[in-house]
Amino acid sequence: MLFPKLATAFVATVALAACSSSDRSSSPPAPPPEPPVEAPTFEANITRTEYGVPHIVADTWGGLGYGHGYVFAEDNYCMLITEIIRASGQSLEFFGEAGGSEGTDFIFSLVNNNADGQLEERYLSQQPEHILELVEGYAAGYNRYLRETGVENLPETDPNCRGQDWVREITAIDLWKYFRRIQLQGSTDQGIVRDAILAATGPSDTAPTVAPAPVSLEALRAAFASEDVGSNAIALGRDATQTGAGMLLGNPHQPWYGVGSWYQVHLTIPGEYDAMGAALKGFPKIAIGFNKDVAWTHTVSVANRFTLFELTLNPDNPLQYEVDGEFKDIVPETVTIAVREADGSMSEREHTFYRWEYGLIVNLASTAAAIDPAFAALFDGWPTARGTVYAVRDANLDNLRGIEMWVDIGQSTTVAELYDALGVIGNPLFHTLAADRNGDAFYGEVSSIPNVTEAKMQDCVTGVNTVVRALTNNAIVALDGNRSECQWGEDADAPEGSGVFGASSLPSFFTADYAANSNDSYWLSNPMMPLEGFPTTMGFVGHEGQQQNLRTQINHAMVAERLAGTDGFDASPGFTLTSLQQLMYDNRVWGAELVLDDVLSVCETLPADTDLAASACGVLADWDRRANLDSRGMQVFTEFWKALTAGGSAFGNAFSDETFWLVDFDPASPLTTPRDIDLSVPANGERVIAALTSAVEALQSAGVALDAPWGEVQVLPKNGVDIGIHGGSGSAGVFGAISAGLDEGGYRNIRSGNSYVQTVTFDESDCPVADAIITTSQSINPASPHYADQSELYSRKEWVRMPFCEDDVAAASLGEPQTISE
């Protein structure tokens, strides 16, 4: 169809031609004009450089998204369409019981329902036009790849969607549903929260549609203090670098596959936006990266993203609750999902949710039982024994501000401008660290956190809820729902109606020194300038005055050694890009530095009947205390530490047993305590021997030699080749954390860890100096040359220089640029 202006011009031209042809004395009529050609709706120029990194240049936001969606589909098509199906609540419909999830289908059929345009009306109407265009373009580019390739010709990948009847073109709304699911990973889509929502069955004795599984301490730890999703970051100001320019290490420990994994890309609209780095797969913007003047990164924050409310029910109507002496309704809402049965037939299932003013009703019986079995009866039933029910309010349920925020971050020219960009509070669950070419560094926990002050918790957490709060280290906060003053507060600089803290209330600082974070709270992001006086809602793990995790300890220790020039990397104090990279790949094991000398002392006193423990001792005595490929014994220490620390806190940094440590944790020395084993306590020696024995038994059962090189034990299998992966357990204090369980033959099924790693600084040119690596490589297609190439580089501790300026991109190009449009 012609655009209106072009159509008008065409009609006018034809009319003029008709008039001139009626003049017999004139020259022969000119040939009819060519029909005007429509300008493309989307157009992008694509250049691939070494290791498959795409550089997209476009004149419009829609074109930028179009190019990005297209190249992403070339490398990862099946990953995104699979996750869009899940975010739409259709996994059982298309994947059946084997690949689907009833619980997530019910939840996302509810929260992502768009049958009557709810998402457009409530969320998309608030998005800036250029963000809508960016997402529209991404969907169009992704669809173009499908049309060109065809469902039957899609590459066979994991996940695999070749030839599947559920593969279809997507819409921008599909992408927004996917974004929304990612935003809820730390709250409504967290396993125990999801199960608690589904367990609320209304005021009847009927069993829940989805019977909640008993919650274990391991599940609680995974939900509240998981080592699997973390990160390290170091932002260096002018006083910490040898050049005086800012410098940044970004080291997110994200999943290696699927949701939350990374894709490298460079996105440019000349004169308007120019950012490079990594996007979460399926997202149209740079999440961690750099531009000409600023580099930024994030670490996962364990702050509260939701709170509970205890609501007193109307004794005459169990679907009403009382607030300030008046009753409000609890509204049932039933959703229906389709299910593909084993024989291929389709059936339907229903579940009824119950809404209160700010979210959904929950049943906490299973979670309460995991905290203390005696609690289960106190939190079960509709109503509970106290005539109440519990409800959840989620700070990210209505938060779709992140795309705008990250685009604004990418346009920042200083860390001060980056802080302003964070002010929309679109960040769902991350600390932010950044550095700029002027030599300024920044740290901020500027994210979506319920506006619940310490004073409000003191006033509004009552009765049995005070016990739960104490036992969970403030992770589970249940407020009094009977009083309106106990609802979340409102900051003037927070998004209207969000109930979250505004940026001015959240912990942050600018510095010429340094900032570092490894997933503890904001407290010691620079130990020389601690952030204090903030509520526990802003970070209950490693909160003010609490024990810090081992990666936090080694992070600050390594920075201090480099600033003093005592780490052996460089005789001169202060950082260079090279020494920052050496720090990243040094693979020290802080847990071993804390206890191994004492463990070896225990080994010298082993009883004669402890052959298994003795074999572990021999290996550990010769181990280099590193998680390098040629380190022999890392597997023994990994399993030893796992056994030694088993049963620790599910709501904090686990290993704080005061009977074990010779020097207990001291809030005045939080980065050097606790330490050393108290060997004067006989039980501690016995505990060490038992953990050594357990480690050997586990490794022997898996068929792993105790002294095999680590690079043969922890591997990433790619096309029949085992790529050795250095780094190791974050809980054992390895800075370069890799999360993998022990399987037959070794650690062969890596879940997460070092994923996209970047080191960035600036010189006198306009081109940032950036080296990076994506550990899993760019493509999930085994036939792609970029399926394993960067994984092999990572294994060798190498880096990819990231070409940013136009000449550098051209020099690193893998071929001629490609222009696509439609």
PDB file of C-alpha atoms in Angstrom, residues 15-27 29:
ATOM      1  CA  ALA A  15      -3.682  14.131 -13.578  1.00  0.00           C
ATOM      2  CA  LEU A  16      -1.060  16.486 -15.005  1.00  0.00           C
ATOM      3  CA  ALA A  17      -0.055  13.930 -17.594  1.00  0.00           C
ATOM      4  CA  ALA A  18      -3.676  13.550 -18.677  1.00  0.00           C
ATOM      5  CA  CYS A  19      -4.043  17.319 -19.099  1.00  0.00           C
ATOM      6  CA  SER A  20      -0.912  17.622 -21.190  1.00  0.00           C
ATOM      7  CA  SER A  21      -1.919  14.775 -23.526  1.00  0.00           C
ATOM      8  CA  SER A  22      -5.049  16.710 -24.571  1.00  0.00           C
ATOM      9  CA  ASP A  23      -2.865  19.468 -26.136  1.00  0.00           C
ATOM     10  CA  ARG A  24      -2.530  18.223 -29.784  1.00  0.00           C
ATOM     11  CA  SER A  25       0.063  20.890 -30.655  1.00  0.00           C
ATOM     12  CA  SER A  26       2.506  19.853 -28.000  1.00  0.00           C
ATOM     13  CA  SER A  27       5.287  17.313 -28.222  1.00  0.00           C
ATOM     14  CA  PRO A  29       3.344  12.736 -24.430  1.00  0.00           C
TER      15      PRO A  29
END
